[in-house]
N, CA and C of each residue as an Amber inpcrd file, in Angstrom:
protein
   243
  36.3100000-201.0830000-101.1240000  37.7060000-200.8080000-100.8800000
  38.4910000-202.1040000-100.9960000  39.5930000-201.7990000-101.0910000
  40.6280000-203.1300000-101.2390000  41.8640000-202.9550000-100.3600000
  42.2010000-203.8570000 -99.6400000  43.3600000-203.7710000 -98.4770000
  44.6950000-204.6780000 -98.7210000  45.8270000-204.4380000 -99.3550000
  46.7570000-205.4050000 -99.7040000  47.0690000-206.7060000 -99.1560000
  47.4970000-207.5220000 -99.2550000  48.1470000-208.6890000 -98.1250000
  48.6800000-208.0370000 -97.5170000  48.8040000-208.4840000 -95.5360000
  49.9270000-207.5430000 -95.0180000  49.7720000-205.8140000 -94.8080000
  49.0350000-205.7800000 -94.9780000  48.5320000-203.7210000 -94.7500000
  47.7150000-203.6800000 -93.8430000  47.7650000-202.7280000 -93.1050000
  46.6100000-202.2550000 -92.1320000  46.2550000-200.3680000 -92.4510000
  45.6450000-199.9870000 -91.9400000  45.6110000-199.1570000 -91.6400000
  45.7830000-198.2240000 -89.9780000  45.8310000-197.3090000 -90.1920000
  46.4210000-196.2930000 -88.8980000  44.9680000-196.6340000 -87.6050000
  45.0940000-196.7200000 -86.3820000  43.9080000-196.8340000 -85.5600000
  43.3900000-195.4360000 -85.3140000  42.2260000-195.1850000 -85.3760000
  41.3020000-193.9100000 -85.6350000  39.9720000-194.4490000 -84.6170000
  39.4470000-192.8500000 -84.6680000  38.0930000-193.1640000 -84.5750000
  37.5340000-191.8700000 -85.2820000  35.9470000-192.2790000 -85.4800000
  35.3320000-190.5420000 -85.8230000  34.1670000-190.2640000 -84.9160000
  34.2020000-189.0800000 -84.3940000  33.1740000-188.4280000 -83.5820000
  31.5080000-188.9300000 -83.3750000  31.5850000-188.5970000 -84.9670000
  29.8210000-188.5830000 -85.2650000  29.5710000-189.6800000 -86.1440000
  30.4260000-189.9130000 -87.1740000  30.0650000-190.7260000 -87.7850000
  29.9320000-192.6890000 -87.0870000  28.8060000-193.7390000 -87.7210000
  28.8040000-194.7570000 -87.5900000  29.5010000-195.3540000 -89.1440000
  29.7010000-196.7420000 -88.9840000  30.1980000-197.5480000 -89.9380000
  30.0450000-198.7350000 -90.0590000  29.8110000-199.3530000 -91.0970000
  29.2810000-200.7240000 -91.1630000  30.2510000-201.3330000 -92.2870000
  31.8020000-202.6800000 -91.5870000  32.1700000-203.2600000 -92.6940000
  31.6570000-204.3220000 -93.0350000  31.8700000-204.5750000 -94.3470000
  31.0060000-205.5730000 -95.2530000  32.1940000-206.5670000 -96.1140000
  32.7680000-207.2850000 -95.7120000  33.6820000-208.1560000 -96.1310000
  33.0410000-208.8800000 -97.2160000  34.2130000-208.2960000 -98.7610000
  33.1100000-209.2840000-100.2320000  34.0910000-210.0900000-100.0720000
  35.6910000-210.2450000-100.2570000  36.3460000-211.6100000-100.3030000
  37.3870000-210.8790000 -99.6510000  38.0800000-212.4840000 -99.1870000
  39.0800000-212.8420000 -98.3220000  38.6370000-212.5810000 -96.8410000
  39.6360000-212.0120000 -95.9990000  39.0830000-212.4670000 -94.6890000
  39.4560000-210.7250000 -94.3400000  38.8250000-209.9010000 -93.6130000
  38.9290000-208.8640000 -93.0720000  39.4180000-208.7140000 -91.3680000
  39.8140000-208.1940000 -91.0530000  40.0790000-208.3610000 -89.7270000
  40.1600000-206.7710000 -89.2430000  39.1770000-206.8720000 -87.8370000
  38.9800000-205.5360000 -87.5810000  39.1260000-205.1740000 -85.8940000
  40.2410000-204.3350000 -85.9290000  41.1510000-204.6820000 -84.3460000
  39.9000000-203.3380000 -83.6200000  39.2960000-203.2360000 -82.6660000
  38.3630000-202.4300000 -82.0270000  38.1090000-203.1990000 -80.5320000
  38.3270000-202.2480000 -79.4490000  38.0200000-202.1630000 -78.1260000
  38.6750000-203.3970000 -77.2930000  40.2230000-203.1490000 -77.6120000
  40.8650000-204.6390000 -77.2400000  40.9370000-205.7300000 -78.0590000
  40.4130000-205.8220000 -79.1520000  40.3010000-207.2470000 -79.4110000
  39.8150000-207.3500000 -81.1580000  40.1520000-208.2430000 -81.5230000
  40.1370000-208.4340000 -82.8980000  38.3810000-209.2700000 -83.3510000
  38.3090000-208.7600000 -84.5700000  36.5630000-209.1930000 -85.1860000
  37.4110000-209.9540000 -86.7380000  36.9240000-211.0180000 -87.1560000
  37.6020000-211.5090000 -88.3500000  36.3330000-211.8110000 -89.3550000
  36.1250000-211.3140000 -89.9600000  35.1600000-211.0460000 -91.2320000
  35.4890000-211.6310000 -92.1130000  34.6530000-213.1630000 -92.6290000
  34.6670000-213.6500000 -93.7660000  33.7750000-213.1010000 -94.8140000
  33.9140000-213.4170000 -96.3780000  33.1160000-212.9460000 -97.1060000
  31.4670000-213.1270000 -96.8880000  30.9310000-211.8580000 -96.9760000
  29.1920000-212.3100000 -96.6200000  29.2110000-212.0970000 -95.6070000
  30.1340000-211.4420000 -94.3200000  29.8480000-210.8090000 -93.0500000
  30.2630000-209.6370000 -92.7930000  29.5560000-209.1130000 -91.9070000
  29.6080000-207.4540000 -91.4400000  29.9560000-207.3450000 -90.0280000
  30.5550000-206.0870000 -89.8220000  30.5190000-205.7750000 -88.6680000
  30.3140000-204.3030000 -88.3640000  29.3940000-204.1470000 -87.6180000
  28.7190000-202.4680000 -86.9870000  29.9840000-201.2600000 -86.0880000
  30.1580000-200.7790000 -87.0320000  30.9450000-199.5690000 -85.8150000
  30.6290000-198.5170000 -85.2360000  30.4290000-198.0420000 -84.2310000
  29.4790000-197.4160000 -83.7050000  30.1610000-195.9930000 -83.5960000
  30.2360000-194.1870000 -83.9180000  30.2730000-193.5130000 -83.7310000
  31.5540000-193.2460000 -82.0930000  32.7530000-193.1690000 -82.2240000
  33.5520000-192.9050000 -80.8960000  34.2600000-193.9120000 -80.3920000
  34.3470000-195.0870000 -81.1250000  35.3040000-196.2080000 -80.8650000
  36.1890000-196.1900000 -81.7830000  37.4250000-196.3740000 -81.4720000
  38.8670000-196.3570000 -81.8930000  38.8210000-198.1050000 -82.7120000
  39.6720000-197.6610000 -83.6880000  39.6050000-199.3130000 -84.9130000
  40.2850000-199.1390000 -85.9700000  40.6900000-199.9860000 -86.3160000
  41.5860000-200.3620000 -87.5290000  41.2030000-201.5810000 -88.4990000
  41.0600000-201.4470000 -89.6410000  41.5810000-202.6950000 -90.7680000
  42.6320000-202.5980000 -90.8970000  42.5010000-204.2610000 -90.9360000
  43.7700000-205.0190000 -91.0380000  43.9340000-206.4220000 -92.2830000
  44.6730000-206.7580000 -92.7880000  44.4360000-207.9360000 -93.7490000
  45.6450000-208.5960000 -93.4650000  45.9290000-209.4360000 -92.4070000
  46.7070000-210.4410000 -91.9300000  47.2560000-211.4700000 -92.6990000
  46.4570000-211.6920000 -93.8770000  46.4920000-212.7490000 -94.9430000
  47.4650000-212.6870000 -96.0400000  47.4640000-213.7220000 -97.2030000
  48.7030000-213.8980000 -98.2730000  47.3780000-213.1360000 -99.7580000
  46.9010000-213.3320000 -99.4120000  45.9100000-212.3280000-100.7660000
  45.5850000-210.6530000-100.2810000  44.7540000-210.0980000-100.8110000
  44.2000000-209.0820000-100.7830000  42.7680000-208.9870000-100.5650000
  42.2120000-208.4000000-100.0530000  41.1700000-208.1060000 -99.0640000
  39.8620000-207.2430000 -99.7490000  38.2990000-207.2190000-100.1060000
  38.0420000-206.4220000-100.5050000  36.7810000-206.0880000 -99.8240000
  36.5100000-205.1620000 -99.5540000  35.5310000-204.7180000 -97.9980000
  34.5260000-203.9060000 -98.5090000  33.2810000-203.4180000 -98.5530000
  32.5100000-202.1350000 -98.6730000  32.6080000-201.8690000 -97.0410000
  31.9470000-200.1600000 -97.4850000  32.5090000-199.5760000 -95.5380000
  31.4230000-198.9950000 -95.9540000  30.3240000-198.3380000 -95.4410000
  29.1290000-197.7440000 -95.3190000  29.1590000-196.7810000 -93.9310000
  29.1630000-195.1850000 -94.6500000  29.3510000-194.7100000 -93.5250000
  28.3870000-193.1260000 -93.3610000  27.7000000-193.1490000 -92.1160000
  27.0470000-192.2500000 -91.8910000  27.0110000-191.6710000 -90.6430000
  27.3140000-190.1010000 -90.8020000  27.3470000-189.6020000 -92.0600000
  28.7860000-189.5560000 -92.7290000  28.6740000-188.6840000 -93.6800000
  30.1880000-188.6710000 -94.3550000  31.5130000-189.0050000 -93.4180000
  32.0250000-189.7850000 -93.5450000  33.3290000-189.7830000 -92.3520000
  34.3550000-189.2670000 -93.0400000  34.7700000-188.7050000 -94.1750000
  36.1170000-188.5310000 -94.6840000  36.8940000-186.9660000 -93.8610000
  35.5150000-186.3510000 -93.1460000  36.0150000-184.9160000 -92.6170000
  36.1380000-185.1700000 -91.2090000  35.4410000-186.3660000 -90.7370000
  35.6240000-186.9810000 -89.0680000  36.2050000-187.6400000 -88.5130000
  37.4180000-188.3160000 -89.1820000  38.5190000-189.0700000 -88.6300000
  39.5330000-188.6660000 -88.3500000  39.8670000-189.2200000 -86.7040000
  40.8200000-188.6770000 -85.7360000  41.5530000-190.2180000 -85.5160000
  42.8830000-189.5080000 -86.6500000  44.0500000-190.6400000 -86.3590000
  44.3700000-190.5440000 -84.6190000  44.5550000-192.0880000 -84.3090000
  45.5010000-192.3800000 -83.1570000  47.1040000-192.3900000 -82.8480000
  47.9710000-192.1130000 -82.3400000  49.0340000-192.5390000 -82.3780000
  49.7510000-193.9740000 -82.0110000
């Protein structure tokens, strides 16, 4: 996936599904349970099934992430307000 300079996405979580981001370049930033995780290229971070989170790309470039998710999450995500 790719995240613009300046874009985030909506804070969610999904039920069943887990997730694993995988930051290929620039810097990822991933707001979950209070507090921010900042992912350089060549690092991951584990999301565990029922925690609320967002990407974010804080930066002047663009962002490009793999997300690994099991199982399918595209039918299990529950936007936050």
């Amino acid at each position: 996936e790719m995240i613009p300079a300046g874009a985030c996405e909506k804070e969610h979580f999904h039920q069943e599904t887990d997730q694993f981001f995988y930051c290929l370049e620039g810097q990822l930033t991933i707001q979950h349970n209070n507090q921010k995780s900042f992912l350089d290229a060549g690092e991951g971070l584990f999301m565990q099934a029922g925690k609320s989170h967002k990407v974010i790309n804080s930066s002047v470039s663009p962002v490009r992430f793999l997300v690994i998710s099991c199982p399918d999450a595209h039918k299990d995500r529950i936007d936050l307000v």
